[in-house]
Tab-separated table of C-alpha atoms and ligand atoms in Angstrom:
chain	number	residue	atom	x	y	z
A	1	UNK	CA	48.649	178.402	84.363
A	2	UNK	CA	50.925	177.089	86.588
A	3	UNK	CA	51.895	173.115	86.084
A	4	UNK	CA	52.409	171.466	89.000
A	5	UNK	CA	54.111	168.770	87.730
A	6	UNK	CA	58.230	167.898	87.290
A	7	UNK	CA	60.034	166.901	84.261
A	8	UNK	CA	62.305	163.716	84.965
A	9	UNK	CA	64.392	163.479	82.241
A	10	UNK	CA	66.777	160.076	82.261
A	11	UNK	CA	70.367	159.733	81.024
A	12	UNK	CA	68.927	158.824	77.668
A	13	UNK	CA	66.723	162.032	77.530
A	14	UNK	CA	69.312	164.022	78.745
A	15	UNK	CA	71.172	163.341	75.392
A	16	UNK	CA	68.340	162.902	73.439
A	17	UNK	CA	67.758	167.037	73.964
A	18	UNK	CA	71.302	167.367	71.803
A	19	UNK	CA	72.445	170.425	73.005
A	20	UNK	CA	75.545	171.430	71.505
A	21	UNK	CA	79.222	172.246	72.833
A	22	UNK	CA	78.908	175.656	71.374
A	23	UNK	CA	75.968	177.023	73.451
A	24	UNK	CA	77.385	175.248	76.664
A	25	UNK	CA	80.193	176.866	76.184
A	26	UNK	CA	78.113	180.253	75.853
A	27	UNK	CA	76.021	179.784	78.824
A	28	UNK	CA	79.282	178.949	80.668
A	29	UNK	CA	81.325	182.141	79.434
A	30	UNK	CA	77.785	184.254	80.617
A	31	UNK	CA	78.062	182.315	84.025
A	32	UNK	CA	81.707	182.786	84.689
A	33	UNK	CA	81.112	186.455	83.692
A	34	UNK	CA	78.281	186.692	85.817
A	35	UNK	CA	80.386	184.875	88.404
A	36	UNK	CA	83.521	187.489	87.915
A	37	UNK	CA	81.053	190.519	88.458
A	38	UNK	CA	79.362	188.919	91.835
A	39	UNK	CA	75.999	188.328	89.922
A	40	UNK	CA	75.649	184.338	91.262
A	41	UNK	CA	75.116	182.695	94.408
A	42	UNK	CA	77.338	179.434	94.851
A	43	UNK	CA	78.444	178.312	97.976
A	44	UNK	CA	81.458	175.940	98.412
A	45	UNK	CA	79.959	172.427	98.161
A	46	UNK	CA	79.536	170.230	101.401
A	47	UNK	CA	80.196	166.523	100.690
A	48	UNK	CA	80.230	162.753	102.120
A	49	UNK	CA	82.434	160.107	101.588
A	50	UNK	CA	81.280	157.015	102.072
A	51	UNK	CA	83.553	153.827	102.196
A	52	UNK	CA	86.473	156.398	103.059
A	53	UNK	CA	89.316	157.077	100.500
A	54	UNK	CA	88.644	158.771	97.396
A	55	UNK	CA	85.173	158.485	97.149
A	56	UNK	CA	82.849	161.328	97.409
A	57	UNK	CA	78.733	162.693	96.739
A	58	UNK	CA	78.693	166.440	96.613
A	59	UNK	CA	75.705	168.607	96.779
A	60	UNK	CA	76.489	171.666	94.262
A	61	UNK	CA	73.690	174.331	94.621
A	62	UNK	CA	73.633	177.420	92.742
A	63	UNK	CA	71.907	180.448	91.238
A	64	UNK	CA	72.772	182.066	88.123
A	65	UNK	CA	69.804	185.455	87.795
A	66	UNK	CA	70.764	186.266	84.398
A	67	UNK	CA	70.417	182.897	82.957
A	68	UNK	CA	67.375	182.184	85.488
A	69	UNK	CA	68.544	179.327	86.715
A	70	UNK	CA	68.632	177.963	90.374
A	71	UNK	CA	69.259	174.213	91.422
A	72	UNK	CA	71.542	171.562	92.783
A	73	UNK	CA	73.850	169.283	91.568
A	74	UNK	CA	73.587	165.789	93.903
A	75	UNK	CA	76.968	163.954	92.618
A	76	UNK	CA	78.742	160.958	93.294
A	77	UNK	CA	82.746	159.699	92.006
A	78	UNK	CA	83.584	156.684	93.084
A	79	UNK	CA	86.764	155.230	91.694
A	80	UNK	CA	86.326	151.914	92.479
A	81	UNK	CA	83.442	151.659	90.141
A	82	UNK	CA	85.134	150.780	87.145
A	83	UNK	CA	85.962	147.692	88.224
A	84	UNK	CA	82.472	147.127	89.169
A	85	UNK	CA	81.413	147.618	85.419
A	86	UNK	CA	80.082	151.424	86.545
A	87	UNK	CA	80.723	154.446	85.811
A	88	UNK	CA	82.596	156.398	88.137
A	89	UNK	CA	80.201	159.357	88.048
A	90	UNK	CA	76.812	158.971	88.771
A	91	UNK	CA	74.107	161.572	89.945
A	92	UNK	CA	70.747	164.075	89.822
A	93	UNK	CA	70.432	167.451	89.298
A	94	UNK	CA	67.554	169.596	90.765
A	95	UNK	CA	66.656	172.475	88.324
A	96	UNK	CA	64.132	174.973	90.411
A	97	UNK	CA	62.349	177.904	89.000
A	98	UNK	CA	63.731	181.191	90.468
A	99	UNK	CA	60.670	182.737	90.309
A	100	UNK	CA	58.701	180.299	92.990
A	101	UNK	CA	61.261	177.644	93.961
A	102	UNK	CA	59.175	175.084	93.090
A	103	UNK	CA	61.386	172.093	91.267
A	104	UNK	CA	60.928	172.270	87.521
A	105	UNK	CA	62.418	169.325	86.623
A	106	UNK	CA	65.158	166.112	87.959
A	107	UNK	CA	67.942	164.947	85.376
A	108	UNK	CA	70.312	162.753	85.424
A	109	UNK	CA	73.548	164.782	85.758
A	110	UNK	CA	76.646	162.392	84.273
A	111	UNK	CA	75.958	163.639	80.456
A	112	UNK	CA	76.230	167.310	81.794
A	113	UNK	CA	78.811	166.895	83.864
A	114	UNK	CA	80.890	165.394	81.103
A	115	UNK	CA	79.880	168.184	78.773
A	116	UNK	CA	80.328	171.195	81.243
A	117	UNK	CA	83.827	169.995	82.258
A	118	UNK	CA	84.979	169.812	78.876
A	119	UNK	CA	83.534	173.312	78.042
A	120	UNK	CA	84.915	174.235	81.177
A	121	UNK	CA	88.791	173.300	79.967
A	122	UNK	CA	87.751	175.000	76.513
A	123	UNK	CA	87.103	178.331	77.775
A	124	UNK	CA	90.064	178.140	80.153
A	125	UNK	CA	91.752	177.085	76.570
A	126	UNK	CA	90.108	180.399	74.713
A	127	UNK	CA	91.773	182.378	77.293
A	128	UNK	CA	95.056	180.459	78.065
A	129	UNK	CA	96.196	178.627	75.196
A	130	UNK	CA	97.585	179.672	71.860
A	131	UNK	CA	95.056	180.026	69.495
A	132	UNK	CA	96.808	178.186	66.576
A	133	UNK	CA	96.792	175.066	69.088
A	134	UNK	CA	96.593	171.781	67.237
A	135	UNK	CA	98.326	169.164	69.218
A	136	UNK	CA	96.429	167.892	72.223
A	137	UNK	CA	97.856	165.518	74.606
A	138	UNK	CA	95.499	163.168	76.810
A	139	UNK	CA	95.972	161.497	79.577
A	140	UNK	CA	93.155	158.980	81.000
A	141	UNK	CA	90.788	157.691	78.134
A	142	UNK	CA	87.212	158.041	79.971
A	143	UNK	CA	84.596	160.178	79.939
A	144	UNK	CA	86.326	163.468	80.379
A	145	UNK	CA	89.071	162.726	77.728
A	146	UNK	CA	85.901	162.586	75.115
A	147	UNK	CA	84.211	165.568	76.733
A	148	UNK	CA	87.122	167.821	76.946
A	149	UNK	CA	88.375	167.330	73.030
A	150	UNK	CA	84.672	167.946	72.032
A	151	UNK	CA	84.591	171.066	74.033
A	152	UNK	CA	88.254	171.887	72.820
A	153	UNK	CA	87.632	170.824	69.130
A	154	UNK	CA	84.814	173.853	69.621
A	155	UNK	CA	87.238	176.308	69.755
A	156	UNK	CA	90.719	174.941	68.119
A	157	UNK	CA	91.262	173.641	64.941
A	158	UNK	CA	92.661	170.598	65.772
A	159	UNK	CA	95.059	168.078	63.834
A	160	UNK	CA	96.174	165.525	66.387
A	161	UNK	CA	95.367	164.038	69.566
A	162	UNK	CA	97.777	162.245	71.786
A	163	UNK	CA	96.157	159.623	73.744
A	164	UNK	CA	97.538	157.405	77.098
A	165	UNK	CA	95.673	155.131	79.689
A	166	UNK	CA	96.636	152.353	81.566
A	167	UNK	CA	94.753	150.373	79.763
A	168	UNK	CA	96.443	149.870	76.262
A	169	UNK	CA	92.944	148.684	74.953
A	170	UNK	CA	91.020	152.250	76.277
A	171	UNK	CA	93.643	154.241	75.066
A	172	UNK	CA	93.718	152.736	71.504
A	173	UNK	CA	89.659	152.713	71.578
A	174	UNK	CA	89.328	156.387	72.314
A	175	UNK	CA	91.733	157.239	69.182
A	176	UNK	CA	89.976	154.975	66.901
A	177	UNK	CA	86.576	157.346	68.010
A	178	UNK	CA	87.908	160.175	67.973
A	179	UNK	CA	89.716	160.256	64.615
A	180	UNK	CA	86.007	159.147	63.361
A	181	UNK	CA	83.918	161.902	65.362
A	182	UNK	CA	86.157	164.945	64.718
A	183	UNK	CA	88.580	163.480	61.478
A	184	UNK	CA	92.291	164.141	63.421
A	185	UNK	CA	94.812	162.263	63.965
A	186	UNK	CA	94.498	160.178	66.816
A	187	UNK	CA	97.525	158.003	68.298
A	188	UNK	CA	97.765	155.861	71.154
A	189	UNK	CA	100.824	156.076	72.772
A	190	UNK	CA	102.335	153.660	75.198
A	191	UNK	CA	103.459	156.280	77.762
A	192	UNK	CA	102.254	159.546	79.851
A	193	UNK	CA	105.597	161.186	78.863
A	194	UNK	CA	104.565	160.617	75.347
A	195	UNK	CA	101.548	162.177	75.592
A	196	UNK	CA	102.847	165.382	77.284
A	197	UNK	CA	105.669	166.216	75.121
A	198	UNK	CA	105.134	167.931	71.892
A	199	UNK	CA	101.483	168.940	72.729
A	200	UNK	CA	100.355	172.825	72.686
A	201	UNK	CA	97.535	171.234	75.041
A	202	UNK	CA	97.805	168.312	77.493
A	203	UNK	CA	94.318	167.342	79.463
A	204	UNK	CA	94.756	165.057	82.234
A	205	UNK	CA	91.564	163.037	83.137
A	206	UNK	CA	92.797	160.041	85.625
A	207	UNK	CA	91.487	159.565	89.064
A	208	UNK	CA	91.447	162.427	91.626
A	209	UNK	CA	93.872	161.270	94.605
A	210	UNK	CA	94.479	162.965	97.751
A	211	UNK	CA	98.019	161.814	97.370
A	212	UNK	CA	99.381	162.427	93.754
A	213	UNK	CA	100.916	159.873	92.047
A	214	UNK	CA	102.667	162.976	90.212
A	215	UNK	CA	103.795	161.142	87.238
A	216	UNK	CA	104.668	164.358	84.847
A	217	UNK	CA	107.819	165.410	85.688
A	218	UNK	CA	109.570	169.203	84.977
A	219	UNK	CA	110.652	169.532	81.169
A	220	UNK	CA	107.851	167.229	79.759
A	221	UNK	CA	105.123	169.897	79.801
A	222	UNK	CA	106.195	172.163	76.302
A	223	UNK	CA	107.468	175.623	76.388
A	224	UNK	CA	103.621	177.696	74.815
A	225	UNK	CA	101.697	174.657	75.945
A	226	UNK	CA	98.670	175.069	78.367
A	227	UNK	CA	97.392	172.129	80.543
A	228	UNK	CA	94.010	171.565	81.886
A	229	UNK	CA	94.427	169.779	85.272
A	230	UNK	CA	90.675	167.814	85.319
A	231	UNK	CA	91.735	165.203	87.706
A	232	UNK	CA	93.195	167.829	89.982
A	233	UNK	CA	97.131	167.835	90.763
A	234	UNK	CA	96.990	163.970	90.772
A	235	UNK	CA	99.085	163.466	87.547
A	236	UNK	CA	101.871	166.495	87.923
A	237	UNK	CA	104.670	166.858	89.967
A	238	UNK	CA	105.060	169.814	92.117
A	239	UNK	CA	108.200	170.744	90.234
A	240	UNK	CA	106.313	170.310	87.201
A	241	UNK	CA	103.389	172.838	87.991
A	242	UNK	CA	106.258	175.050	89.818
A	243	UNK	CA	107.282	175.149	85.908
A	244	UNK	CA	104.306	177.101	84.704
A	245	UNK	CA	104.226	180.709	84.394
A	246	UNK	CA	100.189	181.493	85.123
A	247	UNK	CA	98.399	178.663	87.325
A	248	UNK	CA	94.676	179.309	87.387
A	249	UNK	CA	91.889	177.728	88.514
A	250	UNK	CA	87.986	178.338	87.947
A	251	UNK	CA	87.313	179.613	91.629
A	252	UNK	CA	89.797	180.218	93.830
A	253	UNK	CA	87.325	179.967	96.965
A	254	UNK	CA	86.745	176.706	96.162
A	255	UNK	CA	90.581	176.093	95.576
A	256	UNK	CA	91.024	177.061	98.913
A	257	UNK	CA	88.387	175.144	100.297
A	258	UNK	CA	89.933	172.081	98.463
A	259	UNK	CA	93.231	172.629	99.864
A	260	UNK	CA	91.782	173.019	103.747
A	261	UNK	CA	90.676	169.418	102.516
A	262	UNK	CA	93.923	167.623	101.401
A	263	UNK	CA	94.348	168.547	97.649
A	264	UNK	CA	96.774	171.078	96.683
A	265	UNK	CA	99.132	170.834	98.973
A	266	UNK	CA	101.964	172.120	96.618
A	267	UNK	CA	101.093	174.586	93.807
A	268	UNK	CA	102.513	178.021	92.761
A	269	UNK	CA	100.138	181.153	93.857
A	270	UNK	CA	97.197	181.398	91.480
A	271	UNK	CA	97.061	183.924	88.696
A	272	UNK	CA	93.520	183.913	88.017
A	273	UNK	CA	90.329	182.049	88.014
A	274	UNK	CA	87.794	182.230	85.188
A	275	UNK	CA	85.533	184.802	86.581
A	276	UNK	CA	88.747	187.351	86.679
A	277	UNK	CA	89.510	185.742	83.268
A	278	UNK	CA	86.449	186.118	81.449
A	279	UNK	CA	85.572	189.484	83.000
A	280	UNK	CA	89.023	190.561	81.825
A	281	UNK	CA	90.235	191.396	85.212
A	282	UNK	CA	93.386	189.492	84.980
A	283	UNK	CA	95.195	189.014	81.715
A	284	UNK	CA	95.081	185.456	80.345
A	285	UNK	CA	98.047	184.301	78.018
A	286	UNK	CA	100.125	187.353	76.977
A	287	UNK	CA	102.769	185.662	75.173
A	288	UNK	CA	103.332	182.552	72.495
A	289	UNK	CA	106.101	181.454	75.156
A	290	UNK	CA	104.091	181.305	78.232
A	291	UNK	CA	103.391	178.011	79.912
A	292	UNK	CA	99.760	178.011	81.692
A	293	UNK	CA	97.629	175.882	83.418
A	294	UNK	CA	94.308	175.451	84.678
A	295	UNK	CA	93.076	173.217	87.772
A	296	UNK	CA	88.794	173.402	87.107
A	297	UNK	CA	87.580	172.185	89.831
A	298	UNK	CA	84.055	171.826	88.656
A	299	UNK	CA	81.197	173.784	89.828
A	300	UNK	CA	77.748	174.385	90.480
A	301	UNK	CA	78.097	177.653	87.818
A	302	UNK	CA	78.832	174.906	84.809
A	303	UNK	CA	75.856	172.646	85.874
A	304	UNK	CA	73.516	175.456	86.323
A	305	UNK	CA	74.211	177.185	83.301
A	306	UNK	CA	74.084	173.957	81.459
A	307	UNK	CA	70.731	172.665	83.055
A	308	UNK	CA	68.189	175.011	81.686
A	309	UNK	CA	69.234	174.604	78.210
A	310	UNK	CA	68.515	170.951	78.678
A	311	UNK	CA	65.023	171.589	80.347
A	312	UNK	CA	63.950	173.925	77.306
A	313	UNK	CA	64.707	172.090	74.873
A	314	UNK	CA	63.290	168.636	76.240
A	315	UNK	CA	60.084	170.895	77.146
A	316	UNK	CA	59.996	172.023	73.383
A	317	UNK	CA	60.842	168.986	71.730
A	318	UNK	CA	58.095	166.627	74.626
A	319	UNK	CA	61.358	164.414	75.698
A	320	UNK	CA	61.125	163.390	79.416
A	321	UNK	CA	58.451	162.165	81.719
A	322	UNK	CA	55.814	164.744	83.668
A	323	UNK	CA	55.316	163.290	86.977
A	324	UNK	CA	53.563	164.794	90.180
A	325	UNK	CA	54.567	166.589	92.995
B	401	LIG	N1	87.316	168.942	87.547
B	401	LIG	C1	86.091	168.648	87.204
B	401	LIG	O1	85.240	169.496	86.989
B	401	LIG	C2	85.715	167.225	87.022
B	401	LIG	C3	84.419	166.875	86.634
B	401	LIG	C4	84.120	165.544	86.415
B	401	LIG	C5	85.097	164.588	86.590
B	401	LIG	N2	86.333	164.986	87.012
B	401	LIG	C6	87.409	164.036	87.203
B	401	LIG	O2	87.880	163.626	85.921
B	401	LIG	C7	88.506	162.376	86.070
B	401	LIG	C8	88.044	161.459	84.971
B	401	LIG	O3	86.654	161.246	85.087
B	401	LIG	P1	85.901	160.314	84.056
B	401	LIG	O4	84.451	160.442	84.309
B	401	LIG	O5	86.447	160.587	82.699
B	401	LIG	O6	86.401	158.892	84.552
B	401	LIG	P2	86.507	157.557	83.713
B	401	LIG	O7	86.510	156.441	84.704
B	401	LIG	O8	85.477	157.548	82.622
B	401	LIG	O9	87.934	157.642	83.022
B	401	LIG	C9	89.125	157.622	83.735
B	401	LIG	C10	90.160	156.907	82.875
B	401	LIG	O10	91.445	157.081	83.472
B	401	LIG	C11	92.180	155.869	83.309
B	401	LIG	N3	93.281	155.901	84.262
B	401	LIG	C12	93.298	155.571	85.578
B	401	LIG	N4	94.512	155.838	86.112
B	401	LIG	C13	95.268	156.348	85.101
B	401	LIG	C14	96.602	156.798	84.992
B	401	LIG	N5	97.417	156.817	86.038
B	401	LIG	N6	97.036	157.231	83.784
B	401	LIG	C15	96.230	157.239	82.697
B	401	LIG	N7	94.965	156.799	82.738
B	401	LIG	C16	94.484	156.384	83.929
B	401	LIG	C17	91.145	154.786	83.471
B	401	LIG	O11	91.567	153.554	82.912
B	401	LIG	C18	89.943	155.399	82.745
B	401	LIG	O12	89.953	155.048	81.388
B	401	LIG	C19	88.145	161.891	87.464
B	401	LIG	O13	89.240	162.123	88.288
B	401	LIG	C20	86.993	162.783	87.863
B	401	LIG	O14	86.902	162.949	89.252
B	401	LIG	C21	86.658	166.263	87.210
C-alpha cells in the first residue's frame, strides 16, 4: 500500500546514507546521456535575488524517466555568508514519485550539491582531460575544492594537488585534509598563478561574480591541461579562455540563458556540452596537446540523478524522519 507519508532527511542524514562518488558519477553519466538523447525534462531555472548583487535562490526542477526521478532543487548562494559564519549554499530538494507526483521525500540539498558538482567536473574530466592526469591545481579552498578532487580522485590517479585561497589559513587546511583523505601530495601555495601552472587540471571554486575579477591570465593555463570553470568565468581572463582549444559547458541552453543574464560576456563559441559529450556526438579531447575547458553550470539533471540514490538508501537503511502530508 501506498504511504502517505514524506521522508525528511536533514544535512546529517543526507550524509549519513554514504553514497559514494562512483555511483554519482554513474547516475550522472546515465542523466547526461539521457539528457544528450532528449530523454529529460529540465527547464532553464527561474531565480530571485534578494539583497541585490550576487546573491541568488534558484528553483531547479527536473525529470529524469530512466532513472525515475522527478523533483526540484530550491537553492540559495549567498556570498556574503561566510562572513556571517554560514555557508554560502544552503537549500531543499523536493524528490516526487513519477508515477503519482505525490512528494516522496524533502532533503537538505548542500551535501548533494557539493557531491554532484564535483562529479559533474569529473565526468567533464573523463571526457576532456588526459587520462594520465596527476597534477591538479585549485583555486578557492571551500566546499567545491573538496567535492571536485573527490569526484576527480574517482577517476584519476592522482599524485598532487595544488591548493590557493585568500585565506592562507583555508588554503593550508584543505591540503593538510586532503593529503590525509586521498594520501597525495597536497601544497599550499601563496599565489593563483602558482596554482595554475604546471597542473594537467586546474578547478576554480571562488565566488561567482557578474563582473570577473579575471585573475588567470594567457600562458598560465598548461599546454594538455583541462580546467573546470565551477565558479563560472569569474577567475579567467577572456584572453585566457580565448587560449583554449574546446570550451564546453554542461548545457548550452542554460549557457545561453546565463549569458542573456550578465555572465559570459566574453568566451570562445562552445564545442560541446556533456549531453553531446557523453552521447558521443561531439568528440571530447582528441589530442595530448589540446587545452580544454569546461564551464558546469550546475543543473537540475545532477541533483535529480543524485536524489533518488539518497532516498533508497536512507529508506533501506531507516535514516530520516516519516512525517505527514
Ligand atoms: N557550477 C556549479 O554547478 C556550482 C555548484 C555549486 C557551487 N558553485 C560555485 O562554486 C563556488 C564555490 O562554492 P563553495 O560552496 O565551495 O563555496 P565556499 O564558500 O565553501 O568556498 C569558497 C572559497 O573561495 C575562497 N575565495 C574567495 N575569493 C577567492 C579568490 N579570489 N581566490 C581564491 N579563493 C577565493 C573563499 O575564501 C572560500 O574558501 C561558488 O562560486 C559557487 O557558486 C558552482
Amino acid at each position: 500500500m501506498n504511504d502517505p507519508r514524506l521522508l525528511y532527511l536533514s544535512q546529517t542524514d543526507v550524509v549519513a546514507t554514504d553514497v559514494g562518488m562512483p555511483e554519482i558519477l554513474e547516475a550522472l553519466e546515465t542523466a547526461f546521456r539521457e539528457h544528450g538523447e532528449g530523454r529529460a525534462e529540465m527547464p532553464p531555472k527561474p531565480g530571485i535575488h534578494p539583497g541585490g548583487g550576487d546573491n541568488f535562490i534558484h528553483a531547479m526542477p527536473a525529470y529524469i524517466p530512466a532513472l525515475e526521478s522527478a523533483g526540484v532543487k530550491w537553492v540559495s548562494g549567498f556570498p556574503g555568508n561566510q562572513h556571517l559564519g554560514l555557508p554560502y549554499i544552503n537549500g531543499l530538494l523536493v524528490l516526487n514519485d513519477p508515477a503519482t507526483g505525490m512528494p516522496l521525500a524533502v532533503m537538505d540539498c548542500v551535501w548533494i550539491t557539493g557531491a554532484r558538482t564535483g562529479a559533474a567536473t569529473a565526468l567533464s574530466a573523463k571526457y576532456l582531460a588526459r587520462a594520465e592526469s596527476s597534477v591538479v591545481g585549485v583555486l578557492g579552498c571551500g566546499v567545491q575544492a573538496r567535492t571536485n578532487l573527490e569526484g576527480l580522485q574517482a577517476v584519476f590517479t592522482l599524485g598532487t594537488v595544488k591548493a590557493y585561497d585568500i585565506h592562507a589559513s583555508l588554503s593550508e587546511a584543505y591540503s593538510l585534509e586532503m593529503a590525509t583523505r586521498f594520501g597525495i601530495e597536497a601544497v599550499a601555495v601563496s599565489s593563483p598563478e602558482e596554482a595554475v601552472r604546471g597542473c594537467d587540471i586546474v578547478v576554480t571554486a571562488g565566488p561567482i561574480l557578474k563582473t570577473p575579477h579575471a585573475t588567470i591570465q594567457a600562458g598560465w593555463l598548461d599546454k594538455g591541461a583541462f580546467a573546470s570553470l565551477v565558479d563560472f568565468d569569474s577567475y579567467w581572463h577572456p584572453e585566457a579562455i580565448a587560449e583554449v582549444d574546446k570550451f564546453c559547458t554542461d548545457d548550452t541552453p542554460q549557457l545561453r540563458f546565463y549569458q542573456k543574464e550578465g555572465y559570459f560576456q566574453q568566451i570562445p563559441p562552445v564545442h560541446a556540452d556533456l549531453g553531446e559529450l557523453v552521447t558521443g556526438r561531439k568528440p571530447g579531447r582528441e589530442s595530448p596537446e589540446e587545452r580544454t575547458m569546461t564551464a558546469n553550470l550546475g543543473m537540475a539533471l545532477d541533483d535529480m540523478a543524485v536524489a533518488p540514490l539518497i532516498y533508497k538508501k536512507a529508506r533501506q537503511e531507516g535514516i530520516g524522519v516519516r512525517l505527514p502530508l
